[in-house]
XYZ file of C-alpha atoms in Angstrom:
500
model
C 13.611 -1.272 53.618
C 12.978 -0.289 50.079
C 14.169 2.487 48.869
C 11.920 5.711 49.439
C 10.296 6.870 46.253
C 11.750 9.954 43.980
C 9.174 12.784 43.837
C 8.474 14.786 40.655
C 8.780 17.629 42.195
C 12.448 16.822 42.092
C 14.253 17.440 38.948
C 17.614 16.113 38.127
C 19.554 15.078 41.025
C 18.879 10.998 40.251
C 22.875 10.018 41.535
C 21.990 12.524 44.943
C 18.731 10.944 45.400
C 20.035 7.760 45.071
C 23.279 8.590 47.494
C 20.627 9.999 49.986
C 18.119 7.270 50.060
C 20.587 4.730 50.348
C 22.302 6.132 53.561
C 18.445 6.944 54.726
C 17.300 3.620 54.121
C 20.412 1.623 56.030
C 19.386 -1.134 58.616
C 22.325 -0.050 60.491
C 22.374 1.161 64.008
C 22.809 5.281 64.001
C 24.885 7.167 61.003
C 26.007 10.184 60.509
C 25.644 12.234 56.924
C 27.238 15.465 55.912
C 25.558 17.134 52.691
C 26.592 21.272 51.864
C 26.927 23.222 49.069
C 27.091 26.698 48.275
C 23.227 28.828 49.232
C 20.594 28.547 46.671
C 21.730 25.134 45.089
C 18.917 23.017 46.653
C 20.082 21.540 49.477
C 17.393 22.313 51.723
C 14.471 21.409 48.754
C 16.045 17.799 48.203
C 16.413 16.985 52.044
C 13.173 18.471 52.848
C 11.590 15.641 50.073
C 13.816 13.174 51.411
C 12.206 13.503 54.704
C 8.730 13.713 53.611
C 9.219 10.495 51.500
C 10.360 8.621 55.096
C 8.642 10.642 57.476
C 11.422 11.934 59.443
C 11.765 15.466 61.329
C 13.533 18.282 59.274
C 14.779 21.220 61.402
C 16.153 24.393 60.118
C 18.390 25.925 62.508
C 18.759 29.821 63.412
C 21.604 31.935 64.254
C 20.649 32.027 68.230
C 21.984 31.337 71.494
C 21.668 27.807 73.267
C 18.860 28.428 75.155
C 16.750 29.346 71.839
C 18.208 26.998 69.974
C 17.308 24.385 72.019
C 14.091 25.631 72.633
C 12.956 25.553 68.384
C 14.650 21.980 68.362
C 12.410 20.688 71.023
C 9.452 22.628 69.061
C 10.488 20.826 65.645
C 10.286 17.435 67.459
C 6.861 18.289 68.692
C 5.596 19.220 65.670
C 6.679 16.450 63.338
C 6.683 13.715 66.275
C 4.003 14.759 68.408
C 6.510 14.227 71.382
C 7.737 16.525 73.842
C 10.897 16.318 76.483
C 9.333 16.066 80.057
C 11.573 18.486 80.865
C 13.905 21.360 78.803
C 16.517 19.839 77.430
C 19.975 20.459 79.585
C 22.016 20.637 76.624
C 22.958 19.265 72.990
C 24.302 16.240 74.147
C 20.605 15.783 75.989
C 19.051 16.996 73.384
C 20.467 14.478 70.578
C 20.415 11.306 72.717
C 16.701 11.949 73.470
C 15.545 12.499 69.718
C 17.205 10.138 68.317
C 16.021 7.413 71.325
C 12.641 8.278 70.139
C 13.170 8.084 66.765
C 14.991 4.754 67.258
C 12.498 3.454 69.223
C 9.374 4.501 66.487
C 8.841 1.907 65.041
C 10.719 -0.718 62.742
C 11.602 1.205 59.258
C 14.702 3.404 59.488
C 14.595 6.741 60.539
C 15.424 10.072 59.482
C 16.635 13.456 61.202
C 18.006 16.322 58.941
C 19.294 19.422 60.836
C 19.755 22.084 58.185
C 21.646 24.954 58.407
C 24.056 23.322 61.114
C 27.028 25.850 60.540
C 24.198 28.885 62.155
C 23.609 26.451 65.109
C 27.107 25.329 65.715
C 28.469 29.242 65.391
C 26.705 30.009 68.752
C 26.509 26.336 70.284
C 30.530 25.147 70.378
C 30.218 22.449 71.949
C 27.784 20.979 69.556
C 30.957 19.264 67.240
C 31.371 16.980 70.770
C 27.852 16.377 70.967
C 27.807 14.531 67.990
C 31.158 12.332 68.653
C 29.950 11.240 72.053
C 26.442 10.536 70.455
C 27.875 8.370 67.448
C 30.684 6.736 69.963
C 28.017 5.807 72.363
C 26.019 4.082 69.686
C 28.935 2.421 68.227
C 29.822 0.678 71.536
C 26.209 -0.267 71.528
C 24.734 1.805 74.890
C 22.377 3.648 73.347
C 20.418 1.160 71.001
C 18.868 -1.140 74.080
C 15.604 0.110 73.309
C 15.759 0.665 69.859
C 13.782 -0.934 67.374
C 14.805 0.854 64.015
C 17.886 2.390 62.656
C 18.290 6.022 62.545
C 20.516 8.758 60.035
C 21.177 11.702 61.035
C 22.042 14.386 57.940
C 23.699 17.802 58.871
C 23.434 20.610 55.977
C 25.240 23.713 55.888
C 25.762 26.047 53.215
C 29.122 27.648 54.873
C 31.137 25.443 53.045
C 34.039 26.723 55.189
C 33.059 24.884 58.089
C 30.858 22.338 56.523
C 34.268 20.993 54.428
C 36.010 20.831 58.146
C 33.100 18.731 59.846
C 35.490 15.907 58.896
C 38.564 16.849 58.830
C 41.975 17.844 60.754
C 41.059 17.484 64.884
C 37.676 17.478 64.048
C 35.807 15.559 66.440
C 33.598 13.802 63.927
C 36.366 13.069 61.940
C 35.719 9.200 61.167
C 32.127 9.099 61.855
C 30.298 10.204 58.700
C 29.321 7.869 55.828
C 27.662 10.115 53.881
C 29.699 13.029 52.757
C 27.804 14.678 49.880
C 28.935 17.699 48.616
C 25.656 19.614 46.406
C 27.113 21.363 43.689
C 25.041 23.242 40.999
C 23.395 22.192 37.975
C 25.978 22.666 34.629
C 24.869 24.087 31.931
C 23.155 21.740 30.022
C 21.113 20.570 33.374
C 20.793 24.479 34.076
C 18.677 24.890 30.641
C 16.444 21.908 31.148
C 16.021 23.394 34.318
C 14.814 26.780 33.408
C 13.300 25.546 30.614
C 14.916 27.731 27.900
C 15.116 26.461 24.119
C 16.415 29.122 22.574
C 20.115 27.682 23.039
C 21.506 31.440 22.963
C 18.998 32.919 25.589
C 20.089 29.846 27.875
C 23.675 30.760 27.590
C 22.848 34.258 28.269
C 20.967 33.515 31.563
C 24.004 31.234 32.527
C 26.504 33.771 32.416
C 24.621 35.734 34.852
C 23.482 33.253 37.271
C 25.020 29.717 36.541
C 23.285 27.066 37.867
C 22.199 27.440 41.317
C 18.374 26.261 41.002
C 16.683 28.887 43.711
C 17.381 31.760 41.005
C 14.808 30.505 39.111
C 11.801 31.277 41.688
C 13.763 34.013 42.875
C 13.540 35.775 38.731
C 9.983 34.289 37.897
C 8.045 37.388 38.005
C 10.803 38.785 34.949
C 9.514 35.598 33.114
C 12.171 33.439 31.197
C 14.051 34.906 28.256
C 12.992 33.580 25.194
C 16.096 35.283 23.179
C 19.375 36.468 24.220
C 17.554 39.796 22.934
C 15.563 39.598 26.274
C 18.384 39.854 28.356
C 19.338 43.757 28.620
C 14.820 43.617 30.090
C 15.179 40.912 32.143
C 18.465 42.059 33.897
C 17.035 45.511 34.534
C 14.369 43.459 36.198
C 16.551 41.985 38.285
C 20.052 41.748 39.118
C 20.215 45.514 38.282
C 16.994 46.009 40.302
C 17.615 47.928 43.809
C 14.680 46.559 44.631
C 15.217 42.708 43.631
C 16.938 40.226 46.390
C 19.730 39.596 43.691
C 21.017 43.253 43.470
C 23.320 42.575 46.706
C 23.688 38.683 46.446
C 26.958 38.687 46.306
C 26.957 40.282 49.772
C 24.567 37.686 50.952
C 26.846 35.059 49.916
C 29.964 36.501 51.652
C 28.445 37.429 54.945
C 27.020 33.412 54.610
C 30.236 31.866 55.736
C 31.575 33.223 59.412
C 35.344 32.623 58.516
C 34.883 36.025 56.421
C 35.886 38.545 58.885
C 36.764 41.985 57.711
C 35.184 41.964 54.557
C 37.409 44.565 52.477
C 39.835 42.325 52.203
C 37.791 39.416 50.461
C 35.717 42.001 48.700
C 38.883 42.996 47.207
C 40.359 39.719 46.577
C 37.265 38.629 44.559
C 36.991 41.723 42.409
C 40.741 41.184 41.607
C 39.911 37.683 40.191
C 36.609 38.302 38.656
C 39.075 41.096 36.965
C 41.140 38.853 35.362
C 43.696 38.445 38.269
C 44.465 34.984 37.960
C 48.139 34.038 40.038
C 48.675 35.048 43.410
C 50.780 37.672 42.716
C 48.577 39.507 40.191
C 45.848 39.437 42.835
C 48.375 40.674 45.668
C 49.784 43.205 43.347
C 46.026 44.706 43.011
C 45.598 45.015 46.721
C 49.201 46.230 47.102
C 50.102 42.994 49.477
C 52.447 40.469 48.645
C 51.622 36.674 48.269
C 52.090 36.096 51.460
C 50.068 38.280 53.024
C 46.876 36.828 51.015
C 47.866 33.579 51.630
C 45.222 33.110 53.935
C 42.541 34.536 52.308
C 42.838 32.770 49.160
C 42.518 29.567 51.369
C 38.812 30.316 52.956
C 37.796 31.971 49.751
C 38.675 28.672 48.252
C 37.193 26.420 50.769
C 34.445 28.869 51.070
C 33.614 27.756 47.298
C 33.873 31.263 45.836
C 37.023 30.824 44.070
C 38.454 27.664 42.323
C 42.190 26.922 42.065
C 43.191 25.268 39.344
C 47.202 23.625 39.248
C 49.524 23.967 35.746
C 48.638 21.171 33.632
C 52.580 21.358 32.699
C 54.418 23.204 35.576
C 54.136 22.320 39.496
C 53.426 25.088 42.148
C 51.531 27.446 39.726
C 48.449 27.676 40.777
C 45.382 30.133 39.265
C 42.495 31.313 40.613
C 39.228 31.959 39.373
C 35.831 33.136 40.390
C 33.732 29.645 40.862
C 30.209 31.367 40.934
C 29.131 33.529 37.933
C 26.654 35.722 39.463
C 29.718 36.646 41.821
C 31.128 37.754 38.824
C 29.288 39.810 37.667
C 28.505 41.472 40.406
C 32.030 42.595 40.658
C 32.210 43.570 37.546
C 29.264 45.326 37.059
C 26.924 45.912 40.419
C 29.742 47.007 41.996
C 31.312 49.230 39.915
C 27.838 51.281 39.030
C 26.161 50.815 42.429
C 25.607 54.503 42.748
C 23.730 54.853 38.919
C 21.998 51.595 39.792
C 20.689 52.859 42.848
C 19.097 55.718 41.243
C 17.336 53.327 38.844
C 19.643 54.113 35.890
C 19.609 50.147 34.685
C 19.257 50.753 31.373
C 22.240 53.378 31.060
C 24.608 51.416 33.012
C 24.041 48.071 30.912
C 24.354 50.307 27.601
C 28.012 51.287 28.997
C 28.690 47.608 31.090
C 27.964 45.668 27.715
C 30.996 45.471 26.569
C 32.907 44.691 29.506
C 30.289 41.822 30.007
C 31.123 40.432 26.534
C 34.746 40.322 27.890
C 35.134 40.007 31.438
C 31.747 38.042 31.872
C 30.618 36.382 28.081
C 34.260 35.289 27.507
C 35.436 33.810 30.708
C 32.369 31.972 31.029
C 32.088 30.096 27.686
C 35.351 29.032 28.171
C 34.543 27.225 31.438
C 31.708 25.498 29.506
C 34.009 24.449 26.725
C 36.162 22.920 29.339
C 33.153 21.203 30.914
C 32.098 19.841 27.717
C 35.692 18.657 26.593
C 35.568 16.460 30.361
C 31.900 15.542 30.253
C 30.600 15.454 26.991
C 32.911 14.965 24.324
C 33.233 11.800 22.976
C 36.528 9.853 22.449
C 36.253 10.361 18.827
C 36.137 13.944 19.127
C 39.036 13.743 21.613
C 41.117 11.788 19.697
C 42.007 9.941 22.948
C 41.167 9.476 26.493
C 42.090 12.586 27.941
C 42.563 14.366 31.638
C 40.684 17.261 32.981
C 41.271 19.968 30.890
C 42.559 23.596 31.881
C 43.639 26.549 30.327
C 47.334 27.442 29.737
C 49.890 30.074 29.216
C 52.346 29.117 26.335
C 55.160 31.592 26.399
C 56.733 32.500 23.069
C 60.427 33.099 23.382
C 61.608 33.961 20.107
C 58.596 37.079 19.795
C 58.331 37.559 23.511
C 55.230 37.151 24.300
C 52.324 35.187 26.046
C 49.268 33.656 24.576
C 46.459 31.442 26.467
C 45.651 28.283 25.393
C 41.545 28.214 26.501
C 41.132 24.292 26.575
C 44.116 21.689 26.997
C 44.082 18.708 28.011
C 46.752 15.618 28.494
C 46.325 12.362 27.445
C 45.302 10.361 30.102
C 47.541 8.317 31.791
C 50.675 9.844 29.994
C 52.708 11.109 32.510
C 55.736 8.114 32.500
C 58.920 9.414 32.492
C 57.740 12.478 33.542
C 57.270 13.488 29.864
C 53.619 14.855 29.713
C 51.541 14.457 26.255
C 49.215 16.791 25.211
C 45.877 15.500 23.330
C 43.975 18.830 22.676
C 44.332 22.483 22.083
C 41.044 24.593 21.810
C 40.447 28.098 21.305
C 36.926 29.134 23.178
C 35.710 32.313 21.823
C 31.984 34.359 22.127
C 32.819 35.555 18.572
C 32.693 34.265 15.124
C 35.923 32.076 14.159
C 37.904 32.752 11.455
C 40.891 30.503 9.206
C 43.218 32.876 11.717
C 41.916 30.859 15.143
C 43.024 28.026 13.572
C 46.587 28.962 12.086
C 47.122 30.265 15.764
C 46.121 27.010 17.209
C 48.715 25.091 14.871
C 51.463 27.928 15.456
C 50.658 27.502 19.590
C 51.029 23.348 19.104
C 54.211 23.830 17.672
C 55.484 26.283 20.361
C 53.531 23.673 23.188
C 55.979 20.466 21.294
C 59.108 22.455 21.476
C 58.670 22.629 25.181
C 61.015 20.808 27.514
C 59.230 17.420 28.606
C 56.666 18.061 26.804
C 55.050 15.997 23.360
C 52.463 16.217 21.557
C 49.701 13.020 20.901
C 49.927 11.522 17.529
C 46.192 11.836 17.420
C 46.281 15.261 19.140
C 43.418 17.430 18.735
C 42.759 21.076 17.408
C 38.946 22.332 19.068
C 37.899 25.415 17.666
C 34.437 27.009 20.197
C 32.493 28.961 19.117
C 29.086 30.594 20.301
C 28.710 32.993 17.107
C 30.076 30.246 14.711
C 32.423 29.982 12.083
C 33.560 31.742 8.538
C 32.942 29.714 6.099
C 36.838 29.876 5.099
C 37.008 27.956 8.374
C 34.553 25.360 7.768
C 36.271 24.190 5.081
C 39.491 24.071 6.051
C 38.284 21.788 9.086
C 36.851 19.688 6.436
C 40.267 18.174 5.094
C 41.495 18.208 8.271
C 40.825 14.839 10.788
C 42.499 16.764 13.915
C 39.829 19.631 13.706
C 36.903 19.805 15.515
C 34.381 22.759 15.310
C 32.279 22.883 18.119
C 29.345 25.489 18.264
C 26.529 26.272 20.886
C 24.140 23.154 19.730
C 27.141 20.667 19.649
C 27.660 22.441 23.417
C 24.104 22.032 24.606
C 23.325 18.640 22.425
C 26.224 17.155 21.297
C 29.352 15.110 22.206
């Protein structure tokens, strides 16, 4: 079968489309797909088109017992089918073996069943997991395609990425069985402006900050309009995120309560504000509930397979990992819903953003445009600029030993495939600032290089790079000192949103 055709409705998403409608349209007996990603990324938008375009049954699940459940999948078969069970189905093993026997049996082009929301209908329906394995093992050893005359996927979507990332994993019993395995994540930041449709480049960075690029924000925001300077922003915040009234005032309640590993919420309420607070190492965050390492342990892990925190490893050292908040509206709810709820509440926007402003500039602003810089330096930046093929880049702490103290590195990368020997190169150093750059950033870079090369196993590239970010801009002092230099790069908010 040819693949089914993109809709315009669709934007972006051309390598998941194609992913999608290449499992949909397989000739092959019955398969099993696994898409998730975290709520309000899309999932459910690009499945539902998917199953328009082959004329397969969606169905949304609920969080309900069997009986119900059951029940509403029977209805969704009806509906989209126009076929009924002669009798209620017994249970989910019943229940799959007789849709997909109709399905296979409709016809001669493949077939298409998405069950969305799967985590809500496996909470309440355990043995559901089994279900599946018997239904895929059956059709493997070729009992339950006699009748068939067309091939049939079946997609389950979650956004509890907690249990969606263990579907196939571990003692799982569909571990084996999937070939599809999709995880949705959100638009970057260049996709994210497209997206909204923003052109002034520092209104778009504004809106990022706040809500990233998780695509159902947009309808959610559309009767604030669309910022058409960062000037708007203070307006269209009040509008909504600082809005009692709007559905994003409490989203990042929404988003915990989403995934059922999070039990006793205090804790991960308190774990999150810790690293939205600039928290970073396990024992920082312990330290700010008054736990040790240990006893967070655990929570770390399902906040990190939950998707709301990201650990990133020591580009130089082993065993020292950081966390950080993955989702920026998360952020900033921590650092500024949730610390002014009460003023909020009493419709006291505009006060609290007057006094929040400049903790957003540092705790919000700051963090965030050096996660972009990072993302450009791995998916933008050309090898010119780079001076090199380089790894993922990370941040890192460079320890000064003679003056005693501790200074960041925002961007750093290693050359890539430099790690014989066990000596480690470094190809770039950036500094990712909000503000205006001065000559200073880079005399700090050069004096931080030199500290980086005196390190133990560690060199630095011949063509080694110095990246200076900026989203204000530079001095001219600084412009023209990068001008004699060939291992300076000045990167501002266009060569971020249109450059490489």
């Amino acid at each position: 079968m040819s693949a089914p055709v993109r809709p315009n409705s669709l934007y972006d998403r051309e390598a998941e489309w194609e992913d999608l409608s290449r499992f949909a349209a397989s000739v092959s007996g019955l398969r099993l797909g696994i898409v998730y990603g975290r709520r309000r990324f899309g999932k459910s938008f690009l499945l539902r088109r998917l199953v328009e375009a082959m004329d397969g049954v969606y169905h949304l699940a609920l969080r309900e017992e069997r009986r119900p459940a059951l029940e509403r999948f029977a209805g969704s078969l009806r509906r989209q089918l126009q076929w009924a069970p002669l009798q209620p189905f017994r249970d989910w093993t019943d229940a799959l073996e007789q849709a997909v026997g109709v399905l296979g049996a409709r016809g001669t082009r493949p077939q298409l069943l998405v069950i969305d929301e799967y985590p809500h209908l496996s909470q309440n329906n355990p043995d559901l997991d089994s279900a599946i394995q018997a239904l895929m093992d059956e059709a493997a050893a070729g009992r339950l395609a006699e009748r068939w005359t067309a091939p049939v996927g079946v997609v389950l979507c979650g956004s509890a990425m907690s249990v969606m990332t263990q579907i196939l994993s571990g003692a799982s019993p569909m571990r084996g069985r999937a070939s599809l395995d999709m995880a949705l994540a959100a638009f970057d930041y260049r996709q994210a402006r497209g997206y909204w449709g923003i052109d002034d480049l520092r209104a778009a960075f504004a809106i990022d900050t706040v809500v990233g690029g998780a695509a159902g924000y947009k309808d959610l925001t559309s009767d604030a309009g669309i910022p058409e300077s960062s000037d708007d922003l203070p307006a269209w915040l009040a509008a909504t995120v600082l809005n009692p009234s709007h559905a994003l005032f409490r989203e990042d309640e929404y988003l915990l309560r989403e995934d059922p590993r999070v039990t006793g919420e205090a804790v991960y309420y308190s774990v999150l504000g810790a690293v939205a607070d600039g928290r970073t190492t396990p024992t920082k965050i312990a330290e700010a509930l008054g736990r040790t390492p240990n006893d967070i342990s655990h929570h770390l892990g399902v906040m990190t397979t939950a998707g709301f925190v990201v650990r990133h490893e020591d580009l130089l050292a082993d065993r020292r990992p950081q966390y950080r908040v993955a989702d920026p509206i998360v952020r900033f709810h921590h650092l500024v819903n949730r610390r002014h709820r009460a003023r909020l509440e009493d419709r006291r926007g505009p006060e609290v953003w007057a006094e929040a402003e400049a903790a957003y500039r540092a705790g919000i602003a700051g963090p965030h445009f050096e996660s972009m810089c990072r993302l450009w330096t791995d998916r933008y930046a050309s090898e010119a600029t780079l001076g090199s093929p380089a790894g993922p880049s990370a941040s890192l702490q460079v320890n000064d030993r003679r003056a005693r103290q501790s200074f960041e590195l925002d961007v750093v990368a290693l050359r890539r495939g430099s790690h014989a020997g066990g000596v480690k190169t470094v190809q770039l150093i950036g500094e990712a600032k909000v503000r205006q750059l001065d000559i200073g950033a880079l005399e700090r870079l050069d004096r931080l290089g030199d500290i980086l090369a005196g390190r133990s196993g560690v060199i630095l590239s011949p063509s080694a790079k110095r990246l200076l970010f900026s989203a204000r801009g530079f001095t001219p002092a600084l412009v023209a000192a990068a001008g004699t230099r060939r291992d300076v790069e000045l990167v501002d908010l266009a060569r971020l949103y249109e450059g490489n």
